[in-house]
Coordinates of C-alpha atoms in Angstrom, one line a residue:
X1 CA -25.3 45.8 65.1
X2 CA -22.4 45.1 62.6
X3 CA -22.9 42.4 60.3
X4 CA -20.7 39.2 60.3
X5 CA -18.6 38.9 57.6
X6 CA -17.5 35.7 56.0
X7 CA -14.5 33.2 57.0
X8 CA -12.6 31.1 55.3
X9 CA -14.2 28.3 57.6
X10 CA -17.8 29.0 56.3
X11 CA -16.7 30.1 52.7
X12 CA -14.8 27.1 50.9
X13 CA -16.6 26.4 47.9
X14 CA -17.8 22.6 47.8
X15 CA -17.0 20.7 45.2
X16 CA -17.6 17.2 44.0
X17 CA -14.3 16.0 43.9
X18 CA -14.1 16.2 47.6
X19 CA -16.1 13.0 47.1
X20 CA -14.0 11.0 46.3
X21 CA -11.6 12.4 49.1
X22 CA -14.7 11.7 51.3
X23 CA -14.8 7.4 49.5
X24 CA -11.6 6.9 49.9
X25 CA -11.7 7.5 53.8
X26 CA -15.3 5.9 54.6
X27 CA -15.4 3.1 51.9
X28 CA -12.0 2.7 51.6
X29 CA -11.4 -1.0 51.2
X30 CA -14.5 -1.4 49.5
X31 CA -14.7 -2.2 45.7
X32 CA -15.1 1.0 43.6
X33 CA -14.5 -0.5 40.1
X34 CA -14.7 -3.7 38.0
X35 CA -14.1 -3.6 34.6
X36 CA -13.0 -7.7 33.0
X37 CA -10.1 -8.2 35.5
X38 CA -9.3 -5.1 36.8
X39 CA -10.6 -4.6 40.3
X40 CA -10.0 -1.1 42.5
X41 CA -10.9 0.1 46.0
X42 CA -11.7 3.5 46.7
X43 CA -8.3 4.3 48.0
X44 CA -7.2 3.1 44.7
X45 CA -8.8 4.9 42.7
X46 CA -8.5 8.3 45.3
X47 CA -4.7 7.9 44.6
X48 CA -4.8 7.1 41.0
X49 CA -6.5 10.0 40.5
X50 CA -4.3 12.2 42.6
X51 CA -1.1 10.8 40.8
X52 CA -2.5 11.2 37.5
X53 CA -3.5 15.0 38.8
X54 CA -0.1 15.6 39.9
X55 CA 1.2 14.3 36.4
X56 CA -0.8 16.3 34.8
X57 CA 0.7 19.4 36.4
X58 CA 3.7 18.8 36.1
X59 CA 3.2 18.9 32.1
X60 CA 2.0 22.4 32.4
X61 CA -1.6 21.9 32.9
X62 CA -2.6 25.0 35.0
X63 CA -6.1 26.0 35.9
X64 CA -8.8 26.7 33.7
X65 CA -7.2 24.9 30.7
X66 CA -9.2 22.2 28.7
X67 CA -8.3 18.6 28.6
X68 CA -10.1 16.4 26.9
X69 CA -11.1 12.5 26.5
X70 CA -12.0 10.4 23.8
X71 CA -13.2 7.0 25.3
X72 CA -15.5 4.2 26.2
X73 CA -16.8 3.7 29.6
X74 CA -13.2 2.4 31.0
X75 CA -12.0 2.5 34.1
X76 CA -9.5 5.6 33.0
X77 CA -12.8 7.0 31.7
X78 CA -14.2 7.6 35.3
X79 CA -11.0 8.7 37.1
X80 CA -10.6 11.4 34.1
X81 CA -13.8 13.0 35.8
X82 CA -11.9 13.4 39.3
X83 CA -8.3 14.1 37.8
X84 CA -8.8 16.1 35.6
X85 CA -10.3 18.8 37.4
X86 CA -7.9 17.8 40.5
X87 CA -4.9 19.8 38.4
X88 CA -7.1 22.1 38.2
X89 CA -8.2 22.0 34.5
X90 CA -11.3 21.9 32.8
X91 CA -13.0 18.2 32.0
X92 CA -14.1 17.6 27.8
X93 CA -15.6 14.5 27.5
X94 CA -16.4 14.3 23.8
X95 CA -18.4 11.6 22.0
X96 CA -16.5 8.8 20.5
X97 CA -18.9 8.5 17.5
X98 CA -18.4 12.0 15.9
X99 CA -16.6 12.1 12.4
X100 CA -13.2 13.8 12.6
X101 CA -14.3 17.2 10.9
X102 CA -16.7 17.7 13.9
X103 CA -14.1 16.4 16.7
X104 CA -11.6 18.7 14.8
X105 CA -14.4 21.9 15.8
X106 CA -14.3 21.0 19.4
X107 CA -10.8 20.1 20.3
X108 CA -10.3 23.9 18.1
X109 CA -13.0 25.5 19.7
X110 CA -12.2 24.7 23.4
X111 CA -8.6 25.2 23.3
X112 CA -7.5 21.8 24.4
X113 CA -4.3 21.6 25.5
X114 CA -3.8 17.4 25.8
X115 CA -6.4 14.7 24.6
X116 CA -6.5 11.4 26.1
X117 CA -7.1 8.8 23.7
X118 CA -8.6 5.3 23.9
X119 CA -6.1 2.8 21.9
X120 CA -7.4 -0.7 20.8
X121 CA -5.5 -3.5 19.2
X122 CA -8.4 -5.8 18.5
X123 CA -10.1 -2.9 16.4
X124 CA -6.7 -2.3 14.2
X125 CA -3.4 -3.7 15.0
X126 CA -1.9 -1.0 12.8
X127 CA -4.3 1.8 13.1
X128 CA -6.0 1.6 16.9
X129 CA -9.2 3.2 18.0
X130 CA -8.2 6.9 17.8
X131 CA -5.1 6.7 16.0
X132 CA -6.7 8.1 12.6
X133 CA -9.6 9.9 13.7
X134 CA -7.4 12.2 16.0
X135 CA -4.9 12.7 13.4
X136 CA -7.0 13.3 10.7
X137 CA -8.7 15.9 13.6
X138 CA -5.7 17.6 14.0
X139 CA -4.6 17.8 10.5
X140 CA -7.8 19.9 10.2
X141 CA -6.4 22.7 12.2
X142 CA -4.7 25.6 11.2
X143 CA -1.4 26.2 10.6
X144 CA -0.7 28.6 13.2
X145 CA -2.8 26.5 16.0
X146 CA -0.5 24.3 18.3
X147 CA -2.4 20.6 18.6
X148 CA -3.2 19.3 22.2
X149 CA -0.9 16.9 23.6
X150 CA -1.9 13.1 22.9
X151 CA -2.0 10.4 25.7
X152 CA -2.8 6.9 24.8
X153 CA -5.3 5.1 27.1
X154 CA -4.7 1.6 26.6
X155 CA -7.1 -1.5 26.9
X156 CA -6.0 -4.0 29.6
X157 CA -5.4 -6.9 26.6
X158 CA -3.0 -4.7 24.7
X159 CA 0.7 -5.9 25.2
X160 CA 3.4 -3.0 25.4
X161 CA 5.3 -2.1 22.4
X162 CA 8.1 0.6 21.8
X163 CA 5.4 2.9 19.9
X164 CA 2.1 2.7 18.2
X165 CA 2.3 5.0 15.0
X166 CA 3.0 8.4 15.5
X167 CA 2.3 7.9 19.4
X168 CA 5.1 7.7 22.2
X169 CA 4.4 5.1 25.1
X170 CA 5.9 7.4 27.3
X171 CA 3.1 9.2 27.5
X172 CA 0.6 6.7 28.0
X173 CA -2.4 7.0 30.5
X174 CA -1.0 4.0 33.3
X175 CA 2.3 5.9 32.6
X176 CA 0.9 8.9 34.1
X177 CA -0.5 7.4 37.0
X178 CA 2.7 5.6 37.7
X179 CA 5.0 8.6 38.1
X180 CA 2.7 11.0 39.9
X181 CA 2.5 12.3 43.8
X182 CA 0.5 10.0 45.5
X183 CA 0.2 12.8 48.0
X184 CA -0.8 15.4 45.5
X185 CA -2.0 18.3 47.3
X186 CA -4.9 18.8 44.4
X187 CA -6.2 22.0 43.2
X188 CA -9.3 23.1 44.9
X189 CA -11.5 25.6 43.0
X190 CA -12.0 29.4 44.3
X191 CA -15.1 29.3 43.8
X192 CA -18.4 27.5 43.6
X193 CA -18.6 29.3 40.3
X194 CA -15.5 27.8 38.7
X195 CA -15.9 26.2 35.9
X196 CA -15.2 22.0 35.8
X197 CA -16.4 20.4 32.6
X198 CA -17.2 21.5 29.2
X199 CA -19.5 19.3 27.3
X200 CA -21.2 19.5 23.7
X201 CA -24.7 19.2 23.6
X202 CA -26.5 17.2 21.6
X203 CA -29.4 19.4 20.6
X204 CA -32.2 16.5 21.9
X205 CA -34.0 16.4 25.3
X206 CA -32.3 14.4 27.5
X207 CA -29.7 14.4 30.6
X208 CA -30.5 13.5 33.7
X209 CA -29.3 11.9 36.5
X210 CA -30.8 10.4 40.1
X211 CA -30.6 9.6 43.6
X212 CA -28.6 7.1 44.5
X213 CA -29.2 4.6 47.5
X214 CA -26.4 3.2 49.8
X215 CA -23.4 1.2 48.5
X216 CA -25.3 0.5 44.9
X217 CA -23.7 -1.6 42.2
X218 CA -24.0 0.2 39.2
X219 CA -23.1 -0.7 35.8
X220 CA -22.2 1.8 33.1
X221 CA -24.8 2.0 30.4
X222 CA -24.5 5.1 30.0
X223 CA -21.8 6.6 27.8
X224 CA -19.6 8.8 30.3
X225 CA -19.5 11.5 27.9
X226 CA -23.0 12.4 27.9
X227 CA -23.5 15.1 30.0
X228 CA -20.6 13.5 32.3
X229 CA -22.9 10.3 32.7
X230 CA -25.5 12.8 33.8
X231 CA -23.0 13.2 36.9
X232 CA -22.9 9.5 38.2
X233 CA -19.2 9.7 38.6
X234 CA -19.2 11.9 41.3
X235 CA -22.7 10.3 42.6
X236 CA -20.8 7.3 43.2
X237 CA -18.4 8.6 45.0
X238 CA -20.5 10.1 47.4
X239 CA -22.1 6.7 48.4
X240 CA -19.1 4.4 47.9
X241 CA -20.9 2.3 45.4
X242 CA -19.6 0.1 42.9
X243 CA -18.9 1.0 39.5
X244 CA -19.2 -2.0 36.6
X245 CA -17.2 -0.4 33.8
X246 CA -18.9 -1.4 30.2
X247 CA -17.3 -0.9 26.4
X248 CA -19.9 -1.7 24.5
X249 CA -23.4 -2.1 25.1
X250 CA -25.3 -5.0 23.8
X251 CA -28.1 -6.6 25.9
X252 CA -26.7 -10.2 26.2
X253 CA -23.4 -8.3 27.9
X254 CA -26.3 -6.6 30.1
X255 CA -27.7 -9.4 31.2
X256 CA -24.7 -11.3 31.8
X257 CA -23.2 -8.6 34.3
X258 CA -26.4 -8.3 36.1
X259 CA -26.4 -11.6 37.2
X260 CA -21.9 -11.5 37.6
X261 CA -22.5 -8.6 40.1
X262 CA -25.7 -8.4 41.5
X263 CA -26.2 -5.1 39.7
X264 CA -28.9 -2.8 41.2
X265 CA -28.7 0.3 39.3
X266 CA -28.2 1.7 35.8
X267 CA -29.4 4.5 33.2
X268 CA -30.1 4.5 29.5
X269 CA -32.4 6.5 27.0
X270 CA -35.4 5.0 26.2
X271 CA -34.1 2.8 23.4
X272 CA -31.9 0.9 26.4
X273 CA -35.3 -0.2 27.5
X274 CA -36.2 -1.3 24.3
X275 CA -33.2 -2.8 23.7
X276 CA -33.8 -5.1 27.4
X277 CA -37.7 -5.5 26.6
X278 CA -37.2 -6.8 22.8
X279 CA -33.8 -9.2 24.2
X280 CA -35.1 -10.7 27.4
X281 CA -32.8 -13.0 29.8
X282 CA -33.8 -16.6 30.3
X283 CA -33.1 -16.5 33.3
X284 CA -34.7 -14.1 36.2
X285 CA -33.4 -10.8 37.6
X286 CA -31.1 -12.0 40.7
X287 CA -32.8 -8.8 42.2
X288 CA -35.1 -5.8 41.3
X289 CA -32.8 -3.4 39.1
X290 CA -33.5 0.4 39.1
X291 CA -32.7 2.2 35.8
X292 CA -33.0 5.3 35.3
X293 CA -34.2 6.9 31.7
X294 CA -34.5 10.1 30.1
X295 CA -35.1 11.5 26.7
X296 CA -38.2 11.5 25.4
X297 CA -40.8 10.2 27.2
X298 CA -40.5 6.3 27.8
X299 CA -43.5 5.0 25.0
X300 CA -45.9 3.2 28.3
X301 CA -46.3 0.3 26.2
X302 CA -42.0 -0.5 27.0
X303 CA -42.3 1.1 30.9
X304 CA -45.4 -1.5 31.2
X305 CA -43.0 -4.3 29.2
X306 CA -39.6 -3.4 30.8
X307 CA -41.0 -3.2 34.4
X308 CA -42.5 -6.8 33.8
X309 CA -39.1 -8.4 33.4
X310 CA -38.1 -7.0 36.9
X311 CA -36.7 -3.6 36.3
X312 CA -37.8 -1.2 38.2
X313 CA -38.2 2.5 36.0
X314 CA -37.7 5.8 37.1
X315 CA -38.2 8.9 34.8
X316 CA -36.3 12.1 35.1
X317 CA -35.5 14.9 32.7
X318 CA -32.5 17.1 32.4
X319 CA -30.7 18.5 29.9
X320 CA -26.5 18.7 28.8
X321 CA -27.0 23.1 30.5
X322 CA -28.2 21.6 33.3
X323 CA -25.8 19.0 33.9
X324 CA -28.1 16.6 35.7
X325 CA -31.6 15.5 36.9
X326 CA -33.5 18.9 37.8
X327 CA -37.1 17.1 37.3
X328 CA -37.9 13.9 37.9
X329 CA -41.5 11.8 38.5
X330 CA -41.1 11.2 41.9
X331 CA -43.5 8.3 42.5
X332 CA -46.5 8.2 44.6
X333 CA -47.7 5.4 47.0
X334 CA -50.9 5.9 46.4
X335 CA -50.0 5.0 42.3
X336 CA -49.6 1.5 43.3
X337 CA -52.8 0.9 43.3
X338 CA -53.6 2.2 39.8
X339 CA -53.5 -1.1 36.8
X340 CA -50.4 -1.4 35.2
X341 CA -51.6 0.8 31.8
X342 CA -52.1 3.9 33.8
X343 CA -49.2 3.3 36.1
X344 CA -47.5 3.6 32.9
X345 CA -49.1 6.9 31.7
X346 CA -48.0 7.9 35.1
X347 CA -44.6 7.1 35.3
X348 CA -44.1 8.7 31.6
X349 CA -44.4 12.0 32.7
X350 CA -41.4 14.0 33.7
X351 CA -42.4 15.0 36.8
X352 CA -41.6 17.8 39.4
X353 CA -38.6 19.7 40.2
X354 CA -35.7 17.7 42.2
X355 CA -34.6 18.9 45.4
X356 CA -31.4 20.9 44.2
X357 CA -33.7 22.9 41.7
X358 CA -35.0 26.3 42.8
X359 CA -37.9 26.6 40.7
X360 CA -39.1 25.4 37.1
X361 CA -42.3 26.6 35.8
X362 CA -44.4 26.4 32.5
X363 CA -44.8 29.4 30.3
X364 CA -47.0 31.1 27.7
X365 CA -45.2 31.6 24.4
X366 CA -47.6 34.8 23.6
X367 CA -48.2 36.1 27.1
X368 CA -45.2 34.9 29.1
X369 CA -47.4 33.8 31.5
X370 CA -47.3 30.2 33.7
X371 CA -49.8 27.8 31.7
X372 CA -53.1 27.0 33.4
X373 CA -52.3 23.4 35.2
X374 CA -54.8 21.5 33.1
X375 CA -52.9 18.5 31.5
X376 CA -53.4 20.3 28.3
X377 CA -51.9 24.1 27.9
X378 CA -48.8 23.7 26.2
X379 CA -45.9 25.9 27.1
X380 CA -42.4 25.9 27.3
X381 CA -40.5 24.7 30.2
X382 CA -38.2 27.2 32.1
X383 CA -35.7 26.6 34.8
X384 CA -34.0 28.4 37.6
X385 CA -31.3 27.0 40.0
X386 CA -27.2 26.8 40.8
X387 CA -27.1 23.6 38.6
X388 CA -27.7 26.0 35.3
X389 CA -24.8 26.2 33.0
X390 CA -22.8 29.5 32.7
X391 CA -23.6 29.8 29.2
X392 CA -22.5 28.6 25.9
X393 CA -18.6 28.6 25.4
X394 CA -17.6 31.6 23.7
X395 CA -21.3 32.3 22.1
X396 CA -22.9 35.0 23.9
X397 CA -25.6 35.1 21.6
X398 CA -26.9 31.6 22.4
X399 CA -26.2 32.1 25.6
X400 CA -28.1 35.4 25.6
X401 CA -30.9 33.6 24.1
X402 CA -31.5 30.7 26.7
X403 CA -30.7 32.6 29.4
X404 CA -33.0 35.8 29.7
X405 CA -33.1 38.4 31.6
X406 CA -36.4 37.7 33.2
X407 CA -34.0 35.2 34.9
X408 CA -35.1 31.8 33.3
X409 CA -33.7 29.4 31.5
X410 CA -35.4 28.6 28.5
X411 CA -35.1 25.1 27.6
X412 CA -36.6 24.7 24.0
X413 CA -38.9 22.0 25.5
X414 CA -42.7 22.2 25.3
X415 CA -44.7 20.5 28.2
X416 CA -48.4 21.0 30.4
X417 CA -48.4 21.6 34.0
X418 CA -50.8 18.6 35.0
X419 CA -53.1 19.8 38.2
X420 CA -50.8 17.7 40.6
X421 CA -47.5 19.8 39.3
X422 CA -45.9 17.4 37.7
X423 CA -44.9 18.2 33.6
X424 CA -45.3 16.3 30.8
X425 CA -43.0 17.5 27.8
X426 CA -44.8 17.2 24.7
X427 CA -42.4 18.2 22.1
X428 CA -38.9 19.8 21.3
X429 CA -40.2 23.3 20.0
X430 CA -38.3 22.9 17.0
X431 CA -40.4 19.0 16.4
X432 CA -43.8 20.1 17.3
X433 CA -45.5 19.6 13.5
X434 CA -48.4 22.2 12.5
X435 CA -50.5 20.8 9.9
X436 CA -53.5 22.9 9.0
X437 CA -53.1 25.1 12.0
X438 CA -53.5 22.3 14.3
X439 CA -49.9 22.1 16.5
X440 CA -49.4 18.2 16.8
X441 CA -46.9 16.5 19.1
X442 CA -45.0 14.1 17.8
X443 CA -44.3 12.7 21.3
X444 CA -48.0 11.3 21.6
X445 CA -47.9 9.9 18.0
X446 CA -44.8 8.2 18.5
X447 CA -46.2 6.8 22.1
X448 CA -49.4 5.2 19.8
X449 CA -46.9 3.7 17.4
X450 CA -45.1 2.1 19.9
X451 CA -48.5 0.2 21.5
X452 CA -48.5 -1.7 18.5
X453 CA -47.3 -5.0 18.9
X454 CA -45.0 -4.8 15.3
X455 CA -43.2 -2.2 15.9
X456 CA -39.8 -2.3 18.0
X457 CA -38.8 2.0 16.8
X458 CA -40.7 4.7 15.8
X459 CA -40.1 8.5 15.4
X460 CA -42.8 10.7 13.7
X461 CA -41.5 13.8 11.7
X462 CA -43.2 16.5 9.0
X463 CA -43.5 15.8 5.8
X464 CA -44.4 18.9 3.5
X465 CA -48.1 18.6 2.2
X466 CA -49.3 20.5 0.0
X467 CA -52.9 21.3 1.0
X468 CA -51.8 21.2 5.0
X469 CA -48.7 22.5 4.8
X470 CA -47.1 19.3 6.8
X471 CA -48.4 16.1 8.2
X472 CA -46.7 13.7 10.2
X473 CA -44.7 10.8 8.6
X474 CA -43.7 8.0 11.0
X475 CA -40.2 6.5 10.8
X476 CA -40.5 3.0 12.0
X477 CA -38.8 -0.2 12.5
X478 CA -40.1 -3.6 13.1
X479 CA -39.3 -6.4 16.1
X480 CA -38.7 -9.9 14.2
X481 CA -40.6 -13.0 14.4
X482 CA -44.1 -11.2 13.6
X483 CA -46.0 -10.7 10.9
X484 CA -45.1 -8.1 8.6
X485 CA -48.0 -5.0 9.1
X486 CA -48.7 -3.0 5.8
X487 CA -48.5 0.8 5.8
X488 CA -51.9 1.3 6.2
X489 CA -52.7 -1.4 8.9
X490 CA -50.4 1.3 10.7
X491 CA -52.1 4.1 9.6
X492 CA -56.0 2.6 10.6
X493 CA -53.9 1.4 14.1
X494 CA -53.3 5.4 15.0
X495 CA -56.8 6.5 13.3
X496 CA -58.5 4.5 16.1
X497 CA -56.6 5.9 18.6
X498 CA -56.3 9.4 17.5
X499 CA -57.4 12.6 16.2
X500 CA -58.0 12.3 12.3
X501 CA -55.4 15.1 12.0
X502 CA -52.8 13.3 13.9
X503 CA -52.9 10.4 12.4
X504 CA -49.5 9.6 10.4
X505 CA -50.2 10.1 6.2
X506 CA -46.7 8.7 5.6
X507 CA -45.4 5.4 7.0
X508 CA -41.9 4.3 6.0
X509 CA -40.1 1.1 7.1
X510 CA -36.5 0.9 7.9
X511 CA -34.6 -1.8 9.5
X512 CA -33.7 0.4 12.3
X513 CA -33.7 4.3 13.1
X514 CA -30.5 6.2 12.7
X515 CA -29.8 6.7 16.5
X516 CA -26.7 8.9 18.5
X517 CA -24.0 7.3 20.3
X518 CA -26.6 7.9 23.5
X519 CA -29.2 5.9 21.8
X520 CA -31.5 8.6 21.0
X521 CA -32.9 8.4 17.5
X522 CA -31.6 11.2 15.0
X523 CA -34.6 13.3 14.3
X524 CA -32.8 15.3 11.7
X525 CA -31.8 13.1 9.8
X526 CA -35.5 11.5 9.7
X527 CA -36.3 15.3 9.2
X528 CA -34.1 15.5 5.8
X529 CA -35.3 12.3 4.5
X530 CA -38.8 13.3 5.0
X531 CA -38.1 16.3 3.1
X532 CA -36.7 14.2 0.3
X533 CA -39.8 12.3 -0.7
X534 CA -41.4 15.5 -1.3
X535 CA -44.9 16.9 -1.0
X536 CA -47.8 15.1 -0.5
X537 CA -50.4 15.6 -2.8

């Protein structure tokens, strides 16, 4: 019998901007985003996006070019992620924190072809949020590159003016939107393979995302150029939720739009639960509120603290090629049961593979061979499944490196296969210290340090020693109102709790950890200093 071939009814590509097409006709008239006084429905925002789309073409945007955004969690922020890649263009969120020789790099690098720019007159009447970062950026280039277009986004309390520096109005974001085609017939990929967003990673262990129940309120936490919010935009979308648009985070502005909105979801890295745990509301949660955390594993000590005030904690682990969740610690009912500490322990581990994830498995550095599922072999943690990036934009030698030919991807990430399949990750490869031969995790140090009632941060890196070779040296910062601990109160604190050879030999105090614009703290930094006080003798 002849095989059946393909039609275009059973072949067009999904994509997650038809989600959005999909909100605007079931949740129409339903909120979709709150950010001070601005209010949108899904329709709204399903035709904002579409004008702005059809703006965007008629500049010249054709498909497959790179158009990037430099912004807080606005409003403009989350429509970039459906707009963009409605013209048919490729999505670069880039982090609003990186120094202009670096943001010079990656507009260079991708080819950008037009940068939105967040403009605020509060920061710098005269100057504005981007206004010298992106021109000194630019004046980085060379001579004989052509500079991406520049389009202001501007802050709902800024009052229109003729021009703002070197910046014409007429090309601002709202501008855009205002003269586009609200009937937009948008650019649907070709493919399932096409390419929509280009993000940076940030060389750590984080970026997930979740599931997402019905009609959530969620409120934005999460920068939306990490790892595209680890792909809430288009999460929300799909269930018609609500999205509460945040600037800044602080935990008093946390609290206070919890109880506004009735907020029942959010995400963070650990240090968000911190953050919550160390600045408690004084009044109760309106409601239970599900966050969602990533990075290194949450310290049980803040899960047990954070889960006390109400929220309700759910680990996952991803990563920026992954482009959302692809593990996650999908909790047990039979757990409940457990006390709180080991709940904790529980709920720290990263889990087992989500449902859009193929396979993911633990192997062998030496043999190549899955771990034994003992709790204890270390191995590093390899991926397969249609979420897995491409590769690495224009470096086929990193790209060649993560992604083998045995068909894995190889994360970097060292973890044990537990006997129930979930994973723990113990270290970055690249953090795991070896003192004396012994491999030690930072991971578990750091989760020790943070049991003691003192300390609000802590991050464990090597120091060189020279009779071991290296020995951990913890980083850590302390929570006000208690009694000041000595560095070796600290020290005997981990020597009863751990191997003698795990135990920190170097205890410094800081005020608080150098963290990125995700909240996860800056290991290399911590690295270098370590390196600067020298050997231990």
């Amino acid at each position: 019998m002849d095989l059946l071939k393909p039609s275009p009814a059973n072949s067009s590509p999904l994509t997650p901007l038809g989600l959005l097409e999909r909100a605007a006709t079931v949740y129409g008239d339903c909120t979709s985003i709150i950010y001070n006084k601005t209010t949108y429905t899904w329709s709204q925002t399903n035709r904002r996006c579409l004008q702005l789309a059809s703006s965007l073409k008629s500049m010249g945007i054709q498909r497959g070019d790179v158009v990037s955004v430099l912004s807080p969690n606005l409003p403009a922020m989350y429509e970039l992620h459906f707009a963009v890649p409605m013209s048919g263009a490729i999505l670069n969120a880039i982090n609003t924190r990186l120094d202009a020789r670096t943001f010079s790099v990656i507009l260079h690098h991708s080819e950008s072809k037009l940068i939105f720019c967040f403009w605020w007159k509060k920061i710098n009447p005269k100057r504005g949020f981007c206004r010298s970062l992106v021109l000194e950026a630019i004046s980085l280039f060379p001579s004989e590159v052509k500079p991406p277009v520049l389009i202001l986004i501007m802050d709902d309390d800024v009052h229109p003016i003729a021009t703002v520096g070197d910046f014409n109005l007429d090309l601002t974001y709202e501008r855009l939107v205002s003269i586009g085609d609200p009937d937009f017939k948008w650019v649907r990929p070709n493919s399932e393979w096409d390419p929509m967003v280009l993000n940076c990673t940030s060389g750590t262990t984080s970026a997930p995302k979740g599931a997402v129940n019905l009609c959530p309120v969620y409120l934005w936490t999460l920068s939306m150029f990490h790892s595209n919010g680890w792909s809430f935009p288009w999460g929300m979308a799909a269930v018609g939720g609500i999205n509460i648009c945040l600037r800044k985070f602080d935990a008093a502005s946390v609290h206070s739009l919890i109880h506004q909105h009735n907020v029942t979801h959010m995400c963070g890295a650990p240090i968000v639960l911190i953050m919550l745990a160390n600045n408690p509301s004084k009044e109760p949660l309106p409601n239970p509120v599900k966050i969602l955390t990533s990075g290194a594993s949450p310290p049980s000590p803040v899960l047990f603290q954070i889960e006390s005030l109400g929220f309700m904690v759910s680990h996952g682990y991803g990563l920026t090629e992954t482009n959302g969740c692809v593990l996650s610690c999908a909790w047990k009912h039979e757990w409940n049961k457990f006390p709180a500490t080991e709940r904790a322990k529980l709920k720290a581990r990263q889990g087992t593979r989500t449902i859009g994830t193929t396979k993911v498995d633990v192997l062998d550095p030496e043999s190549g061979a899955s771990v034994e599922c003992d709790g204890s072999s270390v191995g590093e943690i390899v991926l397969r499944g249609a979420s897995i990036f491409l590769g690495y934009f224009k470096d086929p030698v990193s790209t060649a490196r993560s992604l083998k030919e045995d068909g894995w991807f190889y994360t970097g990430d060292l973890g044990v296969m537990h006997p129930d399949g979930y994973i723990e990750i113990k270290d970055r490869s690249k953090d795991v210290i070896i003192s004396g031969g012994e491999n030690i995790s930072s991971v578990e140090v750091e989760t020790v340090l943070y049991s003691h009632q003192a300390i609000n941060e802590a991050a464990v890196v090597a120091r060189p020693d020279e009779f071991w070779g290296e020995t951990p040296c913890a980083f850590v910062s302390l929570k006000l109102g208690i009694v000041r601990p000595s560095e070796n109160d600290i020290i005997e604190f981990c020597r009863s709790r751990l191997p003698h050879y795990m135990v920190p030999k170097t205890i410094v105090f800081q005020e608080s950890l150098p963290k990125t614009s995700t909240g996860k703290i800056k290991k290399f930094e911590l690295k270098n200093e370590a390196k600067k006080l020298g050997f231990r003798y």
